[in-house]
Amino acid sequence: MKTTQPLITPVSCFPSIITNPAYSRAVFLDPSIDPKTLCPYCDTRLPDRPTPLLRRLLANIAKKSRPSPRPTNPLGRKAPLEAFIALCQRHRFESVTLPEAERNGWPKEIAWVKLEGRVQKMKRELNALISDPNARSGSIFWAEIMEEVKAKGSRAVAGVKNQFATFEKTQPGYYGEQGSVIIHQTLFNLFPPASIHPDQVKPLTPNEFTQRILVPEVAARLIRQDMGVSPSKAVKILRESASYGVAMFPEDGGGWG
């Protein structure tokens, strides 16, 4: 006998909606709220200007749901949890993270076709990081690796567990996954791992050096060019904007068109 997955009213799936006073005031106590401005599934406010991607998600999920009017939202709908969870994450991103990015001046569009050329122009200074210990000593990313080696040992730093723990530090800031792919490929073309002698970059391997030193160095330089800021400020932006970049510019492009 075929079983069907139950349709869920997601308010119960998000306890913070019930316990958070801000949500309570906005959703439960304010009769002036237009239900058309609420998410049909979690009953929280949608962004004022949804992106094309969010509008498509709403339209697609509507086909998998059914009307479920409730006191919190007369236009509410029910759907399996896995059908709407990505939608709710997305509108949370567009309501909270995207406005923060706009306030900080982080870009919502990047000229991807120019990115490879911009990275290629850094070849000389990046090569110095590989071959010149003095140049490398001025890298904040290299300094952090050396601190990790002192604290944990070189094997632990290179281990899989530590790579997960330091994942955010290897992200190219607001350039996101899409930027990461282009930066990585350009670096591998400029400096194939086989061309880097292991002794030059130990205790890292050539691949690890590219991932943990060259990628963030490139991203920090790109951010300096974009924002006209100091090296230290660029590193700060790099790290603060990493989660925004992953959501805004996923590897597949995110369907923003």
PDB file of C-alpha atoms in Angstrom:
ATOM      1  CA  MET A   1       0.000   0.000   0.000  1.00  0.00           C
ATOM      2  CA  LYS A   2       1.432   3.339  -1.028  1.00  0.00           C
ATOM      3  CA  THR A   3       1.976   5.806   1.782  1.00  0.00           C
ATOM      4  CA  THR A   4       1.965   9.543   1.346  1.00  0.00           C
ATOM      5  CA  GLN A   5       4.087  11.917   3.315  1.00  0.00           C
ATOM      6  CA  PRO A   6       2.025  14.118   5.627  1.00  0.00           C
ATOM      7  CA  LEU A   7       1.559  17.745   4.761  1.00  0.00           C
ATOM      8  CA  ILE A   8       2.963  19.975   7.453  1.00  0.00           C
ATOM      9  CA  THR A   9       2.029  23.383   8.741  1.00  0.00           C
ATOM     10  CA  PRO A  10       5.526  24.702   9.364  1.00  0.00           C
ATOM     11  CA  VAL A  11       4.862  26.992  12.313  1.00  0.00           C
ATOM     12  CA  SER A  12       5.333  23.928  14.509  1.00  0.00           C
ATOM     13  CA  CYS A  13       8.623  23.218  12.727  1.00  0.00           C
ATOM     14  CA  PHE A  14      10.056  26.607  13.643  1.00  0.00           C
ATOM     15  CA  PRO A  15       9.687  27.035  17.430  1.00  0.00           C
ATOM     16  CA  SER A  16      11.442  30.396  17.260  1.00  0.00           C
ATOM     17  CA  ILE A  17       8.441  31.767  15.399  1.00  0.00           C
ATOM     18  CA  ILE A  18       6.309  31.063  18.465  1.00  0.00           C
ATOM     19  CA  THR A  19       8.803  31.929  21.196  1.00  0.00           C
ATOM     20  CA  ASN A  20      10.487  34.939  19.603  1.00  0.00           C
ATOM     21  CA  PRO A  21       8.583  38.106  20.644  1.00  0.00           C
ATOM     22  CA  ALA A  22       9.603  39.869  17.439  1.00  0.00           C
ATOM     23  CA  TYR A  23       7.910  37.178  15.380  1.00  0.00           C
ATOM     24  CA  SER A  24       4.893  37.183  17.684  1.00  0.00           C
ATOM     25  CA  ARG A  25       4.357  40.922  17.334  1.00  0.00           C
ATOM     26  CA  ALA A  26       4.869  40.849  13.570  1.00  0.00           C
ATOM     27  CA  VAL A  27       2.788  37.781  12.742  1.00  0.00           C
ATOM     28  CA  PHE A  28       0.279  37.153  15.512  1.00  0.00           C
ATOM     29  CA  LEU A  29      -0.555  40.540  16.993  1.00  0.00           C
ATOM     30  CA  ASP A  30      -0.474  43.032  14.130  1.00  0.00           C
ATOM     31  CA  PRO A  31      -3.813  43.033  12.285  1.00  0.00           C
ATOM     32  CA  SER A  32      -2.494  45.555   9.771  1.00  0.00           C
ATOM     33  CA  ILE A  33      -0.234  42.993   8.091  1.00  0.00           C
ATOM     34  CA  ASP A  34      -1.320  42.057   4.591  1.00  0.00           C
ATOM     35  CA  PRO A  35      -1.309  38.231   4.391  1.00  0.00           C
ATOM     36  CA  LYS A  36       0.011  38.524   0.840  1.00  0.00           C
ATOM     37  CA  THR A  37       3.289  39.727   2.353  1.00  0.00           C
ATOM     38  CA  LEU A  38       3.692  36.530   4.420  1.00  0.00           C
ATOM     39  CA  CYS A  39       5.317  33.265   3.473  1.00  0.00           C
ATOM     40  CA  PRO A  40       2.449  30.799   2.882  1.00  0.00           C
ATOM     41  CA  TYR A  41       4.378  28.100   4.753  1.00  0.00           C
ATOM     42  CA  CYS A  42       6.121  29.609   7.805  1.00  0.00           C
ATOM     43  CA  ASP A  43       3.987  32.778   8.104  1.00  0.00           C
ATOM     44  CA  THR A  44       6.948  35.148   8.454  1.00  0.00           C
ATOM     45  CA  ARG A  45       7.389  38.258   6.354  1.00  0.00           C
ATOM     46  CA  LEU A  46       8.611  37.906   2.801  1.00  0.00           C
ATOM     47  CA  PRO A  47      11.158  40.441   1.516  1.00  0.00           C
ATOM     48  CA  ASP A  48       9.665  43.577   0.010  1.00  0.00           C
ATOM     49  CA  ARG A  49      11.363  42.884  -3.318  1.00  0.00           C
ATOM     50  CA  PRO A  50      11.710  39.118  -3.834  1.00  0.00           C
ATOM     51  CA  THR A  51      14.364  38.065  -6.319  1.00  0.00           C
ATOM     52  CA  PRO A  52      13.357  36.144  -9.459  1.00  0.00           C
ATOM     53  CA  LEU A  53      14.738  33.007  -7.802  1.00  0.00           C
ATOM     54  CA  LEU A  54      12.488  33.404  -4.760  1.00  0.00           C
ATOM     55  CA  ARG A  55       9.438  34.070  -6.931  1.00  0.00           C
ATOM     56  CA  ARG A  56      10.157  30.897  -8.900  1.00  0.00           C
ATOM     57  CA  LEU A  57      10.520  28.892  -5.692  1.00  0.00           C
ATOM     58  CA  LEU A  58       7.157  30.172  -4.472  1.00  0.00           C
ATOM     59  CA  ALA A  59       5.491  29.260  -7.772  1.00  0.00           C
ATOM     60  CA  ASN A  60       7.043  25.793  -7.927  1.00  0.00           C
ATOM     61  CA  ILE A  61       6.229  24.873  -4.330  1.00  0.00           C
ATOM     62  CA  ALA A  62       2.653  26.106  -4.721  1.00  0.00           C
ATOM     63  CA  LYS A  63       2.145  23.197  -7.145  1.00  0.00           C
ATOM     64  CA  LYS A  64       3.097  20.728  -4.379  1.00  0.00           C
ATOM     65  CA  SER A  65       0.944  22.285  -1.660  1.00  0.00           C
ATOM     66  CA  ARG A  66      -2.687  22.920  -0.828  1.00  0.00           C
ATOM     67  CA  PRO A  67      -4.533  25.797   0.858  1.00  0.00           C
ATOM     68  CA  SER A  68      -4.473  25.785   4.652  1.00  0.00           C
ATOM     69  CA  PRO A  69      -6.026  28.996   6.026  1.00  0.00           C
ATOM     70  CA  ARG A  70      -5.164  29.605   9.688  1.00  0.00           C
ATOM     71  CA  PRO A  71      -5.469  32.456  12.195  1.00  0.00           C
ATOM     72  CA  THR A  72      -1.835  33.375  11.649  1.00  0.00           C
ATOM     73  CA  ASN A  73      -2.204  33.475   7.869  1.00  0.00           C
ATOM     74  CA  PRO A  74      -5.505  33.237   5.963  1.00  0.00           C
ATOM     75  CA  LEU A  75      -3.487  32.579   2.792  1.00  0.00           C
ATOM     76  CA  GLY A  76      -1.414  29.836   4.408  1.00  0.00           C
ATOM     77  CA  ARG A  77      -0.627  26.595   2.612  1.00  0.00           C
ATOM     78  CA  LYS A  78       0.511  23.100   3.625  1.00  0.00           C
ATOM     79  CA  ALA A  79       3.287  21.067   2.021  1.00  0.00           C
ATOM     80  CA  PRO A  80       5.821  18.379   2.951  1.00  0.00           C
ATOM     81  CA  LEU A  81       8.639  19.886   4.981  1.00  0.00           C
ATOM     82  CA  GLU A  82      11.313  19.107   2.405  1.00  0.00           C
ATOM     83  CA  ALA A  83       9.270  20.979  -0.201  1.00  0.00           C
ATOM     84  CA  PHE A  84       9.407  24.348   1.528  1.00  0.00           C
ATOM     85  CA  ILE A  85      12.445  24.348   3.824  1.00  0.00           C
ATOM     86  CA  ALA A  86      14.739  25.713   1.089  1.00  0.00           C
ATOM     87  CA  LEU A  87      12.167  28.392   0.303  1.00  0.00           C
ATOM     88  CA  CYS A  88      12.047  29.564   3.919  1.00  0.00           C
ATOM     89  CA  GLN A  89      15.835  29.599   4.122  1.00  0.00           C
ATOM     90  CA  ARG A  90      15.919  31.629   0.937  1.00  0.00           C
ATOM     91  CA  HIS A  91      13.457  34.289   2.002  1.00  0.00           C
ATOM     92  CA  ARG A  92      15.220  34.523   5.362  1.00  0.00           C
ATOM     93  CA  PHE A  93      18.422  35.205   3.424  1.00  0.00           C
ATOM     94  CA  GLU A  94      16.736  37.837   1.269  1.00  0.00           C
ATOM     95  CA  SER A  95      15.031  39.490   4.250  1.00  0.00           C
ATOM     96  CA  VAL A  96      18.001  39.596   6.628  1.00  0.00           C
ATOM     97  CA  THR A  97      21.344  38.837   4.988  1.00  0.00           C
ATOM     98  CA  LEU A  98      20.789  40.595   1.676  1.00  0.00           C
ATOM     99  CA  PRO A  99      19.858  43.957   3.268  1.00  0.00           C
ATOM    100  CA  GLU A 100      22.945  43.636   5.481  1.00  0.00           C
ATOM    101  CA  ALA A 101      25.046  43.053   2.376  1.00  0.00           C
ATOM    102  CA  GLU A 102      23.521  46.119   0.748  1.00  0.00           C
ATOM    103  CA  ARG A 103      24.308  48.230   3.821  1.00  0.00           C
ATOM    104  CA  ASN A 104      27.895  46.999   3.712  1.00  0.00           C
ATOM    105  CA  GLY A 105      28.228  47.664   0.001  1.00  0.00           C
ATOM    106  CA  TRP A 106      28.837  44.024  -0.923  1.00  0.00           C
ATOM    107  CA  PRO A 107      28.053  43.432  -4.594  1.00  0.00           C
ATOM    108  CA  LYS A 108      24.908  41.744  -5.843  1.00  0.00           C
ATOM    109  CA  GLU A 109      26.412  41.369  -9.307  1.00  0.00           C
ATOM    110  CA  ILE A 110      29.957  40.406 -10.305  1.00  0.00           C
ATOM    111  CA  ALA A 111      31.526  40.554 -13.756  1.00  0.00           C
ATOM    112  CA  TRP A 112      32.429  36.868 -13.884  1.00  0.00           C
ATOM    113  CA  VAL A 113      33.793  37.061 -17.428  1.00  0.00           C
ATOM    114  CA  LYS A 114      36.506  39.440 -16.205  1.00  0.00           C
ATOM    115  CA  LEU A 115      37.479  37.497 -13.104  1.00  0.00           C
ATOM    116  CA  GLU A 116      40.003  35.153 -14.705  1.00  0.00           C
ATOM    117  CA  GLY A 117      41.885  38.080 -16.223  1.00  0.00           C
ATOM    118  CA  ARG A 118      41.935  39.929 -12.908  1.00  0.00           C
ATOM    119  CA  VAL A 119      43.470  36.902 -11.195  1.00  0.00           C
ATOM    120  CA  GLN A 120      46.013  36.407 -13.974  1.00  0.00           C
ATOM    121  CA  LYS A 121      47.286  39.948 -13.407  1.00  0.00           C
ATOM    122  CA  MET A 122      48.277  38.890  -9.880  1.00  0.00           C
ATOM    123  CA  LYS A 123      50.628  36.176 -11.140  1.00  0.00           C
ATOM    124  CA  ARG A 124      53.863  37.915 -10.171  1.00  0.00           C
ATOM    125  CA  GLU A 125      52.908  38.645  -6.559  1.00  0.00           C
ATOM    126  CA  LEU A 126      51.301  35.224  -6.137  1.00  0.00           C
ATOM    127  CA  ASN A 127      54.427  33.555  -7.461  1.00  0.00           C
ATOM    128  CA  ALA A 128      56.405  35.462  -4.834  1.00  0.00           C
ATOM    129  CA  LEU A 129      54.222  33.905  -2.131  1.00  0.00           C
ATOM    130  CA  ILE A 130      55.190  30.478  -3.431  1.00  0.00           C
ATOM    131  CA  SER A 131      58.899  31.023  -3.957  1.00  0.00           C
ATOM    132  CA  ASP A 132      59.924  33.782  -1.539  1.00  0.00           C
ATOM    133  CA  PRO A 133      59.757  33.091   2.228  1.00  0.00           C
ATOM    134  CA  ASN A 134      60.006  36.823   2.937  1.00  0.00           C
ATOM    135  CA  ALA A 135      56.935  37.566   0.831  1.00  0.00           C
ATOM    136  CA  ARG A 136      55.111  34.656   2.437  1.00  0.00           C
ATOM    137  CA  SER A 137      55.881  35.909   5.932  1.00  0.00           C
ATOM    138  CA  GLY A 138      53.778  38.989   5.191  1.00  0.00           C
ATOM    139  CA  SER A 139      50.674  36.912   4.477  1.00  0.00           C
ATOM    140  CA  ILE A 140      48.109  36.845   7.280  1.00  0.00           C
ATOM    141  CA  PHE A 141      46.851  33.519   5.945  1.00  0.00           C
ATOM    142  CA  TRP A 142      50.314  31.974   6.122  1.00  0.00           C
ATOM    143  CA  ALA A 143      50.795  33.391   9.624  1.00  0.00           C
ATOM    144  CA  GLU A 144      47.559  31.729  10.726  1.00  0.00           C
ATOM    145  CA  ILE A 145      48.699  28.401   9.293  1.00  0.00           C
ATOM    146  CA  MET A 146      51.969  28.652  11.197  1.00  0.00           C
ATOM    147  CA  GLU A 147      50.065  29.360  14.416  1.00  0.00           C
ATOM    148  CA  GLU A 148      47.926  26.283  13.792  1.00  0.00           C
ATOM    149  CA  VAL A 149      51.022  24.174  13.175  1.00  0.00           C
ATOM    150  CA  LYS A 150      52.522  25.328  16.473  1.00  0.00           C
ATOM    151  CA  ALA A 151      49.308  24.565  18.341  1.00  0.00           C
ATOM    152  CA  LYS A 152      48.227  21.327  16.658  1.00  0.00           C
ATOM    153  CA  GLY A 153      51.129  19.974  14.638  1.00  0.00           C
ATOM    154  CA  SER A 154      51.426  19.787  10.862  1.00  0.00           C
ATOM    155  CA  ARG A 155      49.533  16.494  10.542  1.00  0.00           C
ATOM    156  CA  ALA A 156      46.505  17.849  12.360  1.00  0.00           C
ATOM    157  CA  VAL A 157      46.495  21.020  10.270  1.00  0.00           C
ATOM    158  CA  ALA A 158      46.491  18.986   7.064  1.00  0.00           C
ATOM    159  CA  GLY A 159      43.869  16.529   8.332  1.00  0.00           C
ATOM    160  CA  VAL A 160      40.324  16.275   7.010  1.00  0.00           C
ATOM    161  CA  LYS A 161      38.796  17.257  10.356  1.00  0.00           C
ATOM    162  CA  ASN A 162      40.768  20.491  10.461  1.00  0.00           C
ATOM    163  CA  GLN A 163      39.908  21.274   6.849  1.00  0.00           C
ATOM    164  CA  PHE A 164      36.221  21.212   7.774  1.00  0.00           C
ATOM    165  CA  ALA A 165      36.894  23.376  10.833  1.00  0.00           C
ATOM    166  CA  THR A 166      38.681  26.002   8.743  1.00  0.00           C
ATOM    167  CA  PHE A 167      36.355  25.800   5.727  1.00  0.00           C
ATOM    168  CA  GLU A 168      35.098  29.364   6.122  1.00  0.00           C
ATOM    169  CA  LYS A 169      38.647  30.717   6.128  1.00  0.00           C
ATOM    170  CA  THR A 170      39.225  29.271   2.662  1.00  0.00           C
ATOM    171  CA  GLN A 171      36.144  30.902   1.149  1.00  0.00           C
ATOM    172  CA  PRO A 172      36.636  33.887  -1.183  1.00  0.00           C
ATOM    173  CA  GLY A 173      34.270  36.163   0.721  1.00  0.00           C
ATOM    174  CA  TYR A 174      31.362  37.574  -1.228  1.00  0.00           C
ATOM    175  CA  TYR A 175      32.675  35.971  -4.427  1.00  0.00           C
ATOM    176  CA  GLY A 176      31.020  32.804  -3.188  1.00  0.00           C
ATOM    177  CA  GLU A 177      31.159  29.347  -4.697  1.00  0.00           C
ATOM    178  CA  GLN A 178      30.956  30.679  -8.230  1.00  0.00           C
ATOM    179  CA  GLY A 179      33.997  32.848  -7.642  1.00  0.00           C
ATOM    180  CA  SER A 180      35.791  30.026  -5.868  1.00  0.00           C
ATOM    181  CA  VAL A 181      35.490  27.786  -8.927  1.00  0.00           C
ATOM    182  CA  ILE A 182      36.912  30.449 -11.251  1.00  0.00           C
ATOM    183  CA  ILE A 183      39.704  31.426  -8.856  1.00  0.00           C
ATOM    184  CA  HIS A 184      40.713  27.807  -8.283  1.00  0.00           C
ATOM    185  CA  GLN A 185      40.775  26.981 -11.979  1.00  0.00           C
ATOM    186  CA  THR A 186      42.781  30.085 -12.822  1.00  0.00           C
ATOM    187  CA  LEU A 187      45.298  29.331 -10.078  1.00  0.00           C
ATOM    188  CA  PHE A 188      45.688  25.735 -11.223  1.00  0.00           C
ATOM    189  CA  ASN A 189      46.342  27.013 -14.746  1.00  0.00           C
ATOM    190  CA  LEU A 190      48.894  29.550 -13.514  1.00  0.00           C
ATOM    191  CA  PHE A 191      50.531  27.282 -10.943  1.00  0.00           C
ATOM    192  CA  PRO A 192      49.871  23.590 -11.612  1.00  0.00           C
ATOM    193  CA  PRO A 193      50.454  21.686  -8.355  1.00  0.00           C
ATOM    194  CA  ALA A 194      53.147  19.604 -10.055  1.00  0.00           C
ATOM    195  CA  SER A 195      55.093  22.802 -10.764  1.00  0.00           C
ATOM    196  CA  ILE A 196      55.282  23.734  -7.063  1.00  0.00           C
ATOM    197  CA  HIS A 197      58.093  21.982  -5.213  1.00  0.00           C
ATOM    198  CA  PRO A 198      56.775  20.598  -1.907  1.00  0.00           C
ATOM    199  CA  ASP A 199      59.742  22.039  -0.006  1.00  0.00           C
ATOM    200  CA  GLN A 200      58.708  25.545  -1.053  1.00  0.00           C
ATOM    201  CA  VAL A 201      55.362  25.402   0.733  1.00  0.00           C
ATOM    202  CA  LYS A 202      55.830  22.876   3.533  1.00  0.00           C
ATOM    203  CA  PRO A 203      54.244  22.002   5.904  1.00  0.00           C
ATOM    204  CA  LEU A 204      51.414  22.279   3.360  1.00  0.00           C
ATOM    205  CA  THR A 205      51.193  20.314   0.151  1.00  0.00           C
ATOM    206  CA  PRO A 206      50.980  22.290  -3.117  1.00  0.00           C
ATOM    207  CA  ASN A 207      47.224  21.633  -3.280  1.00  0.00           C
ATOM    208  CA  GLU A 208      46.726  22.746   0.317  1.00  0.00           C
ATOM    209  CA  PHE A 209      48.827  25.836  -0.282  1.00  0.00           C
ATOM    210  CA  THR A 210      46.613  26.797  -3.205  1.00  0.00           C
ATOM    211  CA  GLN A 211      43.438  26.212  -1.206  1.00  0.00           C
ATOM    212  CA  ARG A 212      44.442  27.791   2.083  1.00  0.00           C
ATOM    213  CA  ILE A 213      46.847  30.543   1.020  1.00  0.00           C
ATOM    214  CA  LEU A 214      46.490  31.487  -2.634  1.00  0.00           C
ATOM    215  CA  VAL A 215      42.685  31.421  -2.849  1.00  0.00           C
ATOM    216  CA  PRO A 216      42.094  33.766   0.117  1.00  0.00           C
ATOM    217  CA  GLU A 217      45.049  35.930  -0.955  1.00  0.00           C
ATOM    218  CA  VAL A 218      43.457  36.371  -4.376  1.00  0.00           C
ATOM    219  CA  ALA A 219      40.040  37.062  -2.873  1.00  0.00           C
ATOM    220  CA  ALA A 220      41.436  39.640  -0.449  1.00  0.00           C
ATOM    221  CA  ARG A 221      43.178  41.417  -3.325  1.00  0.00           C
ATOM    222  CA  LEU A 222      39.981  41.390  -5.379  1.00  0.00           C
ATOM    223  CA  ILE A 223      38.053  42.880  -2.466  1.00  0.00           C
ATOM    224  CA  ARG A 224      40.703  45.579  -2.029  1.00  0.00           C
ATOM    225  CA  GLN A 225      40.260  46.492  -5.689  1.00  0.00           C
ATOM    226  CA  ASP A 226      36.457  46.428  -5.449  1.00  0.00           C
ATOM    227  CA  MET A 227      36.073  48.351  -2.210  1.00  0.00           C
ATOM    228  CA  GLY A 228      39.194  50.521  -2.113  1.00  0.00           C
ATOM    229  CA  VAL A 229      40.089  49.367   1.396  1.00  0.00           C
ATOM    230  CA  SER A 230      43.245  48.453   3.311  1.00  0.00           C
ATOM    231  CA  PRO A 231      44.598  44.882   3.346  1.00  0.00           C
ATOM    232  CA  SER A 232      43.377  44.287   6.904  1.00  0.00           C
ATOM    233  CA  LYS A 233      39.918  45.644   6.103  1.00  0.00           C
ATOM    234  CA  ALA A 234      39.773  43.439   3.009  1.00  0.00           C
ATOM    235  CA  VAL A 235      40.459  40.351   5.133  1.00  0.00           C
ATOM    236  CA  LYS A 236      37.714  41.430   7.553  1.00  0.00           C
ATOM    237  CA  ILE A 237      35.244  41.798   4.670  1.00  0.00           C
ATOM    238  CA  LEU A 238      36.433  38.494   3.221  1.00  0.00           C
ATOM    239  CA  ARG A 239      35.404  36.659   6.376  1.00  0.00           C
ATOM    240  CA  GLU A 240      32.283  38.597   7.239  1.00  0.00           C
ATOM    241  CA  SER A 241      30.847  38.173   3.742  1.00  0.00           C
ATOM    242  CA  ALA A 242      31.648  34.465   3.278  1.00  0.00           C
ATOM    243  CA  SER A 243      28.190  33.122   4.138  1.00  0.00           C
ATOM    244  CA  TYR A 244      26.585  35.815   2.000  1.00  0.00           C
ATOM    245  CA  GLY A 245      28.781  34.818  -0.935  1.00  0.00           C
ATOM    246  CA  VAL A 246      27.865  31.139  -0.652  1.00  0.00           C
ATOM    247  CA  ALA A 247      24.140  31.949  -0.695  1.00  0.00           C
ATOM    248  CA  MET A 248      24.275  34.752  -3.250  1.00  0.00           C
ATOM    249  CA  PHE A 249      26.639  33.135  -5.739  1.00  0.00           C
ATOM    250  CA  PRO A 250      26.298  29.334  -5.530  1.00  0.00           C
ATOM    251  CA  GLU A 251      28.343  27.193  -7.869  1.00  0.00           C
ATOM    252  CA  ASP A 252      25.442  26.653 -10.272  1.00  0.00           C
ATOM    253  CA  GLY A 253      24.741  30.378 -10.518  1.00  0.00           C
ATOM    254  CA  GLY A 254      21.568  30.102  -8.463  1.00  0.00           C
ATOM    255  CA  GLY A 255      19.197  30.854 -11.295  1.00  0.00           C
ATOM    256  CA  TRP A 256      19.238  34.585 -10.680  1.00  0.00           C
ATOM    257  CA  GLY A 257      18.314  35.549 -14.194  1.00  0.00           C
TER     258      GLY A 257
END
